[in-house]
Short mmCIF file of C-alpha atoms in Angstrom, two decimals:
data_model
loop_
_atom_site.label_atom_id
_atom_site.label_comp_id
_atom_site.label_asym_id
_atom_site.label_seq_id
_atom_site.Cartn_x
_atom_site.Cartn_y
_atom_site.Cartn_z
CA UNK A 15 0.00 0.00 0.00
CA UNK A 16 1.03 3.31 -0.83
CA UNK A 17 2.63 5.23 2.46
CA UNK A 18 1.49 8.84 1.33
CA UNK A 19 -2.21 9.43 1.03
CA UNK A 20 -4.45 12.68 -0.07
CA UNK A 21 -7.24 14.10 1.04
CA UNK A 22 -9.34 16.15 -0.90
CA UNK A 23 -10.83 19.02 0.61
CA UNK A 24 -13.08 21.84 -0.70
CA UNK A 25 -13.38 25.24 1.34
CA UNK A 26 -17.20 25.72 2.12
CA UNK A 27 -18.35 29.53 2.56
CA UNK A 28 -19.09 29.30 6.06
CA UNK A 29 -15.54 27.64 6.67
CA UNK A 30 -13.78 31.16 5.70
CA UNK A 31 -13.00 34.12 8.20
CA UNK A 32 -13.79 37.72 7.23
CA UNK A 33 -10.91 37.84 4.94
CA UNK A 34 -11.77 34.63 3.39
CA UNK A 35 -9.44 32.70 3.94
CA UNK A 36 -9.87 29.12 5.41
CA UNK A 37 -10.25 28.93 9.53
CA UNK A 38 -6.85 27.93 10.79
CA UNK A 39 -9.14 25.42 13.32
CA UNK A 40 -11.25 24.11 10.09
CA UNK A 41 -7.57 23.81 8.29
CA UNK A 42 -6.46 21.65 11.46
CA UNK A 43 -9.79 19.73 11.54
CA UNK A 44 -9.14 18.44 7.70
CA UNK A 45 -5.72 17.30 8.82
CA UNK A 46 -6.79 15.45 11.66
CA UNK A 47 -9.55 13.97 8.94
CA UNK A 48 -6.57 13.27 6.63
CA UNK A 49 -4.78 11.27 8.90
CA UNK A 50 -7.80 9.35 10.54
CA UNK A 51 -8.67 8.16 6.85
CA UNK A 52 -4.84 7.48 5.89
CA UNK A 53 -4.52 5.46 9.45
CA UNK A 54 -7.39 3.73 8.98
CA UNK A 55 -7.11 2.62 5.89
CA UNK A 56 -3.93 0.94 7.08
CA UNK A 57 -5.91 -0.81 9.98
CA UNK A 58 -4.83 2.01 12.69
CA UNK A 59 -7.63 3.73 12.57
CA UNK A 60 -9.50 4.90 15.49
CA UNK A 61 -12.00 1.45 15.00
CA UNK A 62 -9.79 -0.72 14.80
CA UNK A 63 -7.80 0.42 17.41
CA UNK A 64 -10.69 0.48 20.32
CA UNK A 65 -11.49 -3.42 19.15
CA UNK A 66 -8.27 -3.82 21.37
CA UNK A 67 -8.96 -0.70 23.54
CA UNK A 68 -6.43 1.27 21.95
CA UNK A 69 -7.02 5.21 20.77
CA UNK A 70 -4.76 8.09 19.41
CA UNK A 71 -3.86 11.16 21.35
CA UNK A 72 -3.08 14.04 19.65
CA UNK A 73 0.32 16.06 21.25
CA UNK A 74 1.45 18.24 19.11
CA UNK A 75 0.06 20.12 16.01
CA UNK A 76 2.21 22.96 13.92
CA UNK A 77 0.61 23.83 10.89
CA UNK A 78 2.88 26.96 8.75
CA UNK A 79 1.47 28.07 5.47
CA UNK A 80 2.60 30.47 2.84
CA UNK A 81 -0.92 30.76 1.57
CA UNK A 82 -4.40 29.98 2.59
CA UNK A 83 -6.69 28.13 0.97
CA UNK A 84 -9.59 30.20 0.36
CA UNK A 85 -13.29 30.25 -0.14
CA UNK A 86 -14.20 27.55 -3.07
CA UNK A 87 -11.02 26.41 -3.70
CA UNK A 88 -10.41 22.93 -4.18
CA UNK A 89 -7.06 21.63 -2.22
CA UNK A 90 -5.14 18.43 -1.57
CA UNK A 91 -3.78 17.28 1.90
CA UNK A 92 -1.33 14.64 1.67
CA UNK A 93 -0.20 12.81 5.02
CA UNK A 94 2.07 10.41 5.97
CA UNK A 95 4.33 8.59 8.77
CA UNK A 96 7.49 10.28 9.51
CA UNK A 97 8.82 8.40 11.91
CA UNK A 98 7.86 5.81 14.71
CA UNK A 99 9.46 5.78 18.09
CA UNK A 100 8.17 3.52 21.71
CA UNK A 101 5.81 6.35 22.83
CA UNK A 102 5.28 8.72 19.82
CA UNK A 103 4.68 8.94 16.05
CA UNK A 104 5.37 11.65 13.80
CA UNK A 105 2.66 12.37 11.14
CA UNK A 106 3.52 15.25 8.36
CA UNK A 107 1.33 17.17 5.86
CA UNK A 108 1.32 18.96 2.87
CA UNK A 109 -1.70 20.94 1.69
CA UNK A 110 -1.62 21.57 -1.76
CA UNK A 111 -3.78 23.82 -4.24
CA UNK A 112 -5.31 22.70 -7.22
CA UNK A 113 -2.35 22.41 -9.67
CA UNK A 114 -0.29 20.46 -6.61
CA UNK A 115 1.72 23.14 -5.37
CA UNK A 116 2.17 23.67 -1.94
CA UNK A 117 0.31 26.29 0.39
CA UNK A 118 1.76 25.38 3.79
CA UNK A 119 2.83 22.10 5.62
CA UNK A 120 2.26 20.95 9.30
CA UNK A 121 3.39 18.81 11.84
CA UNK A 122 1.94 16.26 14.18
CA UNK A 123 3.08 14.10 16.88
CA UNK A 124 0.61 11.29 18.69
CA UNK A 125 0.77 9.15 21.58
CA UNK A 126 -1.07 5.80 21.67
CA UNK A 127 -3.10 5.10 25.02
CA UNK A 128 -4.77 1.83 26.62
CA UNK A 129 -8.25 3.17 27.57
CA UNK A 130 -8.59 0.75 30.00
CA UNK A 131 -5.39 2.10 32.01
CA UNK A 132 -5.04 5.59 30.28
CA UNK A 133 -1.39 5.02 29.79
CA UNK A 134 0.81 5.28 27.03
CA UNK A 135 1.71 2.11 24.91
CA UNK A 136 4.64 0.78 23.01
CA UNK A 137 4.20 1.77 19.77
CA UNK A 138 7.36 -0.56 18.49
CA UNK A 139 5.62 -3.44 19.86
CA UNK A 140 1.65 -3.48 19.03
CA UNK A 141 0.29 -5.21 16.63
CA UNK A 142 4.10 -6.43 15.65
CA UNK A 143 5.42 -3.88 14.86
CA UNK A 144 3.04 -2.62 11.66
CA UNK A 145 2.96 0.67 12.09
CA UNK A 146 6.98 0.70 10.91
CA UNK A 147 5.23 -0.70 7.70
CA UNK A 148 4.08 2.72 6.88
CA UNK A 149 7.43 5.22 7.68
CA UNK A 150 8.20 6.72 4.61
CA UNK A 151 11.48 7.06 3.32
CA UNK A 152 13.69 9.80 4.33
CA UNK A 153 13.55 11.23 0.37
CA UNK A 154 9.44 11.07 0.35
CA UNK A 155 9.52 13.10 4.06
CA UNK A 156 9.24 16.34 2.28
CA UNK A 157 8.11 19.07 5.09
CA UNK A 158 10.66 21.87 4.81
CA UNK A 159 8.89 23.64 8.17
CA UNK A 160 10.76 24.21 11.45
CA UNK A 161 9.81 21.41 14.17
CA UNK A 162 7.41 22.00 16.95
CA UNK A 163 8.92 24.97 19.37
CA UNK A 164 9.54 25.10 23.20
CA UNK A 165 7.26 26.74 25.11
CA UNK A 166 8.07 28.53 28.28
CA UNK A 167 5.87 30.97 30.05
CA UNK A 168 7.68 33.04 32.53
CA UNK A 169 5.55 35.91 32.82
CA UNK A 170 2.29 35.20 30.80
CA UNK A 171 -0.21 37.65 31.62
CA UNK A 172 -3.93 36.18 32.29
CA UNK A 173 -6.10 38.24 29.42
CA UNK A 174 -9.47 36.03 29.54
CA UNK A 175 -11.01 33.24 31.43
CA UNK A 176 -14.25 31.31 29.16
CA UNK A 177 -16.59 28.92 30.81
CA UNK A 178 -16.85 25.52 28.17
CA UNK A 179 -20.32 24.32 27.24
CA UNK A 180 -22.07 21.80 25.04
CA UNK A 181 -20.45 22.90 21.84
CA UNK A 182 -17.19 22.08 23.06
CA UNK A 183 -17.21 18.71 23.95
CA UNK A 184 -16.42 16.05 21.49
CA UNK A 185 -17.65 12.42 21.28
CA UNK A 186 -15.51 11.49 24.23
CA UNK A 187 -16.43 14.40 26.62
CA UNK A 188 -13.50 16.03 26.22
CA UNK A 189 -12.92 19.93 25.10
CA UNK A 190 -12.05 18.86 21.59
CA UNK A 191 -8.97 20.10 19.66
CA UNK A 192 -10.33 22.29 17.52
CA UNK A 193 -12.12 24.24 19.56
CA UNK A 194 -9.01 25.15 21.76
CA UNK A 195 -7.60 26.60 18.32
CA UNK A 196 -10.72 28.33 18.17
CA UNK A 197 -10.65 29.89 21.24
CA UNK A 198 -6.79 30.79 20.91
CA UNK A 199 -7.69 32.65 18.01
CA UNK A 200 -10.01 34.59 19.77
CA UNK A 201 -7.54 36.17 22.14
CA UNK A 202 -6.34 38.40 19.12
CA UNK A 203 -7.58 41.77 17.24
CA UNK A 204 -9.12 41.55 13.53
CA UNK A 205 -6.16 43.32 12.35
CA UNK A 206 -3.54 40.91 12.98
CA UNK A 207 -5.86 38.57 10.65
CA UNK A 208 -6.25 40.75 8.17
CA UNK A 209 -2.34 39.74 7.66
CA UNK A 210 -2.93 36.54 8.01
CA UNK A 211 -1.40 33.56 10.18
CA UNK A 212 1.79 32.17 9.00
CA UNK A 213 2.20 29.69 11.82
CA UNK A 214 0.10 28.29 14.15
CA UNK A 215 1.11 25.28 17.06
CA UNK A 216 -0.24 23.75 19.77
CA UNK A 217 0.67 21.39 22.44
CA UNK A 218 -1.67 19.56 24.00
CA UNK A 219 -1.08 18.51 27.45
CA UNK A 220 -4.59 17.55 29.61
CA UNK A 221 -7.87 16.56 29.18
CA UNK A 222 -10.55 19.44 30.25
CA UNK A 223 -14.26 18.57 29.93
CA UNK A 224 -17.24 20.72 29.77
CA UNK A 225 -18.09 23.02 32.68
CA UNK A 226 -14.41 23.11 32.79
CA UNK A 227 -13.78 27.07 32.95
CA UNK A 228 -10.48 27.91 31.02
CA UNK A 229 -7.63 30.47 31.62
CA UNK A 230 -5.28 32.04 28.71
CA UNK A 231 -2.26 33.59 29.72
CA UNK A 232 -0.14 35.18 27.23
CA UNK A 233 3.15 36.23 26.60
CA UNK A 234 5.31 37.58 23.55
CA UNK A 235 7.85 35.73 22.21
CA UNK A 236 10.27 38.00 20.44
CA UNK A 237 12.55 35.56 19.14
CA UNK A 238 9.61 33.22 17.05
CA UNK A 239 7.99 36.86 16.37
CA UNK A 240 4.53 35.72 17.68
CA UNK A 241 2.45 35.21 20.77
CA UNK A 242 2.76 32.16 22.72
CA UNK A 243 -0.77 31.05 24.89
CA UNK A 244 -1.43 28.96 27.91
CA UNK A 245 -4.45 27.43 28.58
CA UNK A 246 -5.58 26.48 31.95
CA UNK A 247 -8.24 24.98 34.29
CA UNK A 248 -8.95 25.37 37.63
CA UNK A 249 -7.41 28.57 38.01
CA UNK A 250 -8.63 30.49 41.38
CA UNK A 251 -7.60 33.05 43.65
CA UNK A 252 -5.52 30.18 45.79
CA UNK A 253 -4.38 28.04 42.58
CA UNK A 254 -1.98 28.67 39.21
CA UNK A 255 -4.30 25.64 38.13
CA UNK A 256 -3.27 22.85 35.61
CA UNK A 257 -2.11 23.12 32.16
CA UNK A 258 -4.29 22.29 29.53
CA UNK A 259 -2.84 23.38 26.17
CA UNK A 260 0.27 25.81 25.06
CA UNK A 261 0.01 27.85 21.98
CA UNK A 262 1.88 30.00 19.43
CA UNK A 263 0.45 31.90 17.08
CA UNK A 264 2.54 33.83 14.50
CA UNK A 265 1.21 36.29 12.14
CA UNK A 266 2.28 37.29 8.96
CA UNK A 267 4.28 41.00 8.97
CA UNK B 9 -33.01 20.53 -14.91
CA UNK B 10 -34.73 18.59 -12.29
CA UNK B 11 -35.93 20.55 -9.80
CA UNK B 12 -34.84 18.44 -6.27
CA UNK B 13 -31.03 18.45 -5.78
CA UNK B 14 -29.35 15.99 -3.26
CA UNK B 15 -26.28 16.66 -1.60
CA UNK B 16 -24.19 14.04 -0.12
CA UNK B 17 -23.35 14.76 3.60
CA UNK B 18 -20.34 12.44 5.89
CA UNK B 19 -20.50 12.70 9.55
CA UNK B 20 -16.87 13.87 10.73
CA UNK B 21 -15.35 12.91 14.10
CA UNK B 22 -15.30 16.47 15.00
CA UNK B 23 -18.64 17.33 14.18
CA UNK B 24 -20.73 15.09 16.27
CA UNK B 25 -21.53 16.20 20.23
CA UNK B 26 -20.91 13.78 23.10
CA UNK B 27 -23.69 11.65 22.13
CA UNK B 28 -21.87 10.90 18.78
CA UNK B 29 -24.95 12.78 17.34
CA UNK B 30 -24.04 15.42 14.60
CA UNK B 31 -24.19 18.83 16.30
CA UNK B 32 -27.45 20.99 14.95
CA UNK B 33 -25.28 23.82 13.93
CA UNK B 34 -23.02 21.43 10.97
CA UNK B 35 -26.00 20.11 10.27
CA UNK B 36 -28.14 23.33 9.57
CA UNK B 37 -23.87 24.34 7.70
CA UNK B 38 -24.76 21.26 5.42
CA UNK B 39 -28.66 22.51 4.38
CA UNK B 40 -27.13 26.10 3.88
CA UNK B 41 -24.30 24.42 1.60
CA UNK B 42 -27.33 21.78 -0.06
CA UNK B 43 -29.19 25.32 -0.53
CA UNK B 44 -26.12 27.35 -2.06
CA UNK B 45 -24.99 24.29 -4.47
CA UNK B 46 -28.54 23.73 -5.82
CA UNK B 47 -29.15 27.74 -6.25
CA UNK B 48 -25.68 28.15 -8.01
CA UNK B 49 -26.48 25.25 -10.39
CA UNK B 50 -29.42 27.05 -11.59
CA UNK B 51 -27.93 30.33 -12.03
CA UNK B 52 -28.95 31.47 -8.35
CA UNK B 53 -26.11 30.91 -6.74
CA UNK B 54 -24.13 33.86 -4.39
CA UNK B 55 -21.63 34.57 -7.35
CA UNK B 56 -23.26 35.23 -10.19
CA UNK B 57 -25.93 36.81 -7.84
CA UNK B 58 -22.70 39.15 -7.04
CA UNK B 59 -22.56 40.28 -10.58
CA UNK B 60 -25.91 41.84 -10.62
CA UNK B 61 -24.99 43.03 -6.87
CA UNK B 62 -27.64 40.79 -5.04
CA UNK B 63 -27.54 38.45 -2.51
CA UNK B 64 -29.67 35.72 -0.66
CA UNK B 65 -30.16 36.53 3.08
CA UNK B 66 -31.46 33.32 5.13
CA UNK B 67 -35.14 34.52 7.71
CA UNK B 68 -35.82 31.42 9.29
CA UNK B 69 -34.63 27.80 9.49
CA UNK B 70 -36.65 24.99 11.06
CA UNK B 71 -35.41 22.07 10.95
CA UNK B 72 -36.74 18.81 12.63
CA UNK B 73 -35.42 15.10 13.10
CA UNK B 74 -36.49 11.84 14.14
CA UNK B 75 -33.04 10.93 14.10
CA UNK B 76 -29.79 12.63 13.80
CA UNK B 77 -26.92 11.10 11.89
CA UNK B 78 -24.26 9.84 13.45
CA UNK B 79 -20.32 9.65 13.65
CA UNK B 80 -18.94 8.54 9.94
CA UNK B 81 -22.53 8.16 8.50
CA UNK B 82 -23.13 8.72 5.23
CA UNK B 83 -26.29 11.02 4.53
CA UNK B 84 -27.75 12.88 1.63
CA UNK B 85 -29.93 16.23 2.23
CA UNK B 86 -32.33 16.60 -0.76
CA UNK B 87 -33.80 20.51 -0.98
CA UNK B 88 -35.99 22.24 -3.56
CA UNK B 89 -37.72 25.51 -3.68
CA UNK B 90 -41.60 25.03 -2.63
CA UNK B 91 -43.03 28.64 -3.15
CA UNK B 92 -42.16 31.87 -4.11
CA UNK B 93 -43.10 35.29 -3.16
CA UNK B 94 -42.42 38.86 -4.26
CA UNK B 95 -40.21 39.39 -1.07
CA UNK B 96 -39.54 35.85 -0.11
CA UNK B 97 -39.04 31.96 -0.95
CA UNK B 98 -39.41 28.96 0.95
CA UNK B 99 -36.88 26.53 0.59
CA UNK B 100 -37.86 23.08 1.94
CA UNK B 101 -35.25 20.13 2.76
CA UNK B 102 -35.21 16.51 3.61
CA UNK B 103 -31.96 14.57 5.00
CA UNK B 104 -32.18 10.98 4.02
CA UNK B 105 -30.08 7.97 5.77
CA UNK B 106 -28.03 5.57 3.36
CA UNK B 107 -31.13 3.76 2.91
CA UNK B 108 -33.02 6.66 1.23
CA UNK B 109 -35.07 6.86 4.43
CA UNK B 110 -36.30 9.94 6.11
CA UNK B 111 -34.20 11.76 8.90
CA UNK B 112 -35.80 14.51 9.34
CA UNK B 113 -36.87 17.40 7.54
CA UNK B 114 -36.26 21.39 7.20
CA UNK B 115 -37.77 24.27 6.49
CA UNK B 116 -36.00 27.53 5.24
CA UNK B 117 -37.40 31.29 4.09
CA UNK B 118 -34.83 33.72 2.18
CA UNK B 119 -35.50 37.04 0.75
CA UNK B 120 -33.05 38.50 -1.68
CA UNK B 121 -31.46 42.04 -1.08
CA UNK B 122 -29.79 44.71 -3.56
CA UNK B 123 -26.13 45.25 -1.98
CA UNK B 124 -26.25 48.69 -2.88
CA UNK B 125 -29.25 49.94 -0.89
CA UNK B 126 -29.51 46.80 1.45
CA UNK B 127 -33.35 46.74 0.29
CA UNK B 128 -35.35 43.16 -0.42
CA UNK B 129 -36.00 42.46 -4.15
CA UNK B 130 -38.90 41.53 -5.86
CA UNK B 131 -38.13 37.94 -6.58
CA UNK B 132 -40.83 37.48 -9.37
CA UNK B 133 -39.46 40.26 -11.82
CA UNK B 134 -35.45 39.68 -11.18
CA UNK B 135 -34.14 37.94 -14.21
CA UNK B 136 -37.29 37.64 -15.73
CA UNK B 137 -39.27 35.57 -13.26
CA UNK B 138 -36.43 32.73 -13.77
CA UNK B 139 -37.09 31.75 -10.61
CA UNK B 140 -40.60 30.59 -10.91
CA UNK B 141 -39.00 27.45 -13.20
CA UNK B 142 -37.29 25.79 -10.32
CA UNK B 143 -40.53 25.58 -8.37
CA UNK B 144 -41.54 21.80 -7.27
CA UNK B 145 -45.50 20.62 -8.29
CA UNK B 146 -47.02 20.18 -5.26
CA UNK B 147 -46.81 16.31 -4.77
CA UNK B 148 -43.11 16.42 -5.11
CA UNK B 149 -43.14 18.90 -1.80
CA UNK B 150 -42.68 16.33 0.34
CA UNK B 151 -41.98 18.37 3.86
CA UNK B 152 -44.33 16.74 6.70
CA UNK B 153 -43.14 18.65 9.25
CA UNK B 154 -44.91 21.94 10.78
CA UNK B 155 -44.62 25.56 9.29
CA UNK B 156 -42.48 28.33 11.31
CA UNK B 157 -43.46 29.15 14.84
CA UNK B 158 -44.49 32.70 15.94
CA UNK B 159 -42.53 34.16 18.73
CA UNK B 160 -43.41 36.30 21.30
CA UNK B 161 -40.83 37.31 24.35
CA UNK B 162 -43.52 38.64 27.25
CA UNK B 163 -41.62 37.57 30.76
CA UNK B 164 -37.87 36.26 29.10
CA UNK B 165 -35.06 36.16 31.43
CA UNK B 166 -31.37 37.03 30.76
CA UNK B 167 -29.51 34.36 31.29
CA UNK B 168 -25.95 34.87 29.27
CA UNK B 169 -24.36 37.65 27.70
CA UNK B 170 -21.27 36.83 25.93
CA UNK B 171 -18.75 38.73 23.48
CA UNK B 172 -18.21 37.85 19.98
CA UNK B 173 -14.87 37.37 18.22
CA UNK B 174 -12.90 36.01 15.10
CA UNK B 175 -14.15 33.25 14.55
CA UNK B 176 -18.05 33.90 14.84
CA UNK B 177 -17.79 36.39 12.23
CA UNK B 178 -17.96 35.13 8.62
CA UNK B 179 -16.66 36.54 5.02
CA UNK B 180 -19.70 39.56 5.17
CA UNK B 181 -17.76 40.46 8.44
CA UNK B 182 -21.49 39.32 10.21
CA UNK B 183 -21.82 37.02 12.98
CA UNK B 184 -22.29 33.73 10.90
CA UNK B 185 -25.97 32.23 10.98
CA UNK B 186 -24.16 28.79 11.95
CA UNK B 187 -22.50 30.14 14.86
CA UNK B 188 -26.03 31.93 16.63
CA UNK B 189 -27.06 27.94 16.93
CA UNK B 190 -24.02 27.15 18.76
CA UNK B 191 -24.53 29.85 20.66
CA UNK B 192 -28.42 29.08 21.96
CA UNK B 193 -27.40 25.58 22.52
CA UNK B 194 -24.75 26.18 24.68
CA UNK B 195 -27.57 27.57 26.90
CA UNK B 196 -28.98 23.62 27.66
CA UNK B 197 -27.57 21.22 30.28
CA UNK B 198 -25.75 18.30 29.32
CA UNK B 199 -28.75 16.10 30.45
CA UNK B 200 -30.87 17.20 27.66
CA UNK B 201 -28.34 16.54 24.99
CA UNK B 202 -28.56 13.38 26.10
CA UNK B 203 -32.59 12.56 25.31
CA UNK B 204 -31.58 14.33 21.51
CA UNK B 205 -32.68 17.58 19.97
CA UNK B 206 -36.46 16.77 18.22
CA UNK B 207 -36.77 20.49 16.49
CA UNK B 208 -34.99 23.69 16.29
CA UNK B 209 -36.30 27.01 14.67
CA UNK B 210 -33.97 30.41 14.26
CA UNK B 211 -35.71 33.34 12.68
CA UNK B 212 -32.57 35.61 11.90
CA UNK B 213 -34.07 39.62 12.40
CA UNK B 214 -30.60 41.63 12.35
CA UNK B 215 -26.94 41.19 11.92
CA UNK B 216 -24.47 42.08 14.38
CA UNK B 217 -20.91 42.49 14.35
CA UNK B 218 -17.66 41.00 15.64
CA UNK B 219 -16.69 42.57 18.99
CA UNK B 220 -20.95 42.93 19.64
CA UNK B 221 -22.05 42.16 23.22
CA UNK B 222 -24.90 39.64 22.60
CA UNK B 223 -27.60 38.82 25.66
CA UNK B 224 -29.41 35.94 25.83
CA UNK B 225 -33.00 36.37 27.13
CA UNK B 226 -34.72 32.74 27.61
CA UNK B 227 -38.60 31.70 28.24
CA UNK B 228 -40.12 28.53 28.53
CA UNK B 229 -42.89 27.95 25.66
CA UNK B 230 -45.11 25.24 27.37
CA UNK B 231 -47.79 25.43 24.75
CA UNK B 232 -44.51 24.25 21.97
CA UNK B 233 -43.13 21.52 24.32
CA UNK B 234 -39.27 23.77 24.39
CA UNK B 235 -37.63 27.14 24.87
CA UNK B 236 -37.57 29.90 23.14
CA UNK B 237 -34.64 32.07 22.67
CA UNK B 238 -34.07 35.38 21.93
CA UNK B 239 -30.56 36.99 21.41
CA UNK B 240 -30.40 41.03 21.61
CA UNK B 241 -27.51 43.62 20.94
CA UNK B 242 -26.37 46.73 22.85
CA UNK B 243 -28.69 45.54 25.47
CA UNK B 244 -26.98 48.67 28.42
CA UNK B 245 -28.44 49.43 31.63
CA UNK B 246 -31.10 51.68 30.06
CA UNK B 247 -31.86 50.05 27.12
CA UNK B 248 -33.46 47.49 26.25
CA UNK B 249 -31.46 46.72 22.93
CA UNK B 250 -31.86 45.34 19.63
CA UNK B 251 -33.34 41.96 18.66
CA UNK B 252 -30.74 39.95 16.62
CA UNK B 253 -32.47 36.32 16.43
CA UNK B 254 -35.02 34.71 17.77
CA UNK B 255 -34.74 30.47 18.50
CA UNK B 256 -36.75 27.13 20.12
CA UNK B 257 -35.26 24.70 20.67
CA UNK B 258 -37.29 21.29 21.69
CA UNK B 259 -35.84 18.36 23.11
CA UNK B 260 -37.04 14.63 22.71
CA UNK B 261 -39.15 14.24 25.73
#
């Protein structure tokens, strides 16, 4: 079977911001779509996997593009296997217009859990060893875009706090992924979007579930030129509260 | 050209609530894009509307279900135009399982404006009556579900006000009609969620803008079997504000 699969994707009108361009959290959604189809295809997808109570956690997500894909256009997302190590896989991305050149690439790295015990598994040993079946080799791993960055908030400044409701919460009752992008987003003035994004990451560190009320800190980072943003629950008077997601967001200039 | 249009629909991971149930608002996303796909293929569609500097603006959406899809189903929305009017049409829909078999059904009113003065059109004499062609016989207006409700706020309560941001703003720069449903349903405990949404009616009255304040007033409508909704604008200590949308939502019992 082939190791690098596309995605089609078509930008629908109410999937475009007020400049038109493509959501960065609807761009991240079709990735995540693009690599549940090209995993399960392969028999690691999400069904398969919870036959022998395994799932996918998402840990990091970096998407950079030099262009977005915009209202009505017609693009490609290819995905595939970068590399495979005990406790983490890296997935890359290309999304690609209509004649196959490139807009932007991303990033991904995932963690496979028991859900019986919550805890990570070996990646190397399930199922045999198939996954390695699907690394591409190093000449196909074409994603000229720095790795995912460090995060390190020293003195992040809390700028909102959001209570989480229905629309929030995904199958599994957790705040899902896309929405955290969404809210990130949020934090900034429609004149920084009228740029446009250039890079966007995320690392994803805990669960939060609905009713959950959420904290974002921020803090400029000089040297990636953009705004780094922690999320956090539990946050009260008494409590720095837990770490649910870091952020960086990096506009065009 | 026939006059009923289908419009295949897939149920993304993302896009179904905690009860693997596809969340109202992507589903009412998916009429809208059934609507726009069968307008544009009969030379109604936003763009070539655009050239003659007129656009569709959506009044009211009902839409009601016996079931909702689910996680990675495979459904097909069918819609045709039952009736026209000088100032308005109504736009009828039905969302068929794999099978062919009813869903659920919606209802829909639009009114056309003249982006120059922001005035309604007279939908008979634009381009000739054109319009009138695309009109169903009565026997193929299959729609067994009840007409638009009449609202009336006499004893509503307040019960949110929230501020708007990027990303509930679409390409007009207007809160997007998708993201007002999100918004009312984020109103409703978890616990009804989980007995299913039976019907849900918006009757869009005004636009409002990113960075708008928007209140949410809430009254029980015993004689309907739900709530009713209404979200207003610069509501201030003295005033009472301006009425944005009005919803009802009704739960399975």
């Amino acid at each position: 079977m082939e190791k690098i699969d596309s995605y089609a994707i078509f930008v629908e009108p109410f999937h475009v911001d007020f400049t038109g361009r493509i959501f960065m959290g609807v761009l991240g959604n079709h990735l995540l779509n693009a690599a549940g189809n090209h995993s399960q295809k392969r028999g690691w997808g999400i069904g398969a996997l919870n036959e022998t109570s395994h799932t996918w956690v998402l840990s990091r997500l970096s998407i950079e593009m030099t262009r977005m894909p915009e209202q009505f256009q017609h693009c490609t997302v290819k995905t595939w296997v970068e590399s495979v190590m005990r406790l983490f896989t890296n997935r890359n991305f290309a999304i690609l217009d209509s004649e196959g050149q490139p807009m932007g690439y991303a990033r991904s790295v995932w963690a496979m859990i028991d859900l019986d015990t919550r805890r990570p598994c070996d990646l190397l040993s399930l199922y045999d060893g198939d996954i390695l079946n699907y690394v591409v080799p190093e000449e196909d791993n074409v994603c000229p875009i720095e790795g995912h960055g460090r995060f390190s908030f020293r003195n992040a400044m809390l700028v909102r706090t959001i209570d989480t409701y229905y629309s929030d919460v995904d199958i599994n009752g957790h705040i899902n992924s896309i929405k955290y992008i969404e809210h990130v987003l949020d934090l900034f003035p429609r004149e920084d979007f009228e740029r446009g994004i250039r890079r966007f990451e995320i690392a994803y560190k805990a669960e939060s579930y609905m009713g959950d009320r959420l904290s974002f800190l921020v803090q400029e980072n000089e040297a990636a030129g953009g705004t780094d943003v922690e999320i956090r629950k539990n946050v009260t008077d008494g409590s720095a509260g837990d770490v649910v997601c870091q952020a960086r967001v990096i506009f065009n200039k």
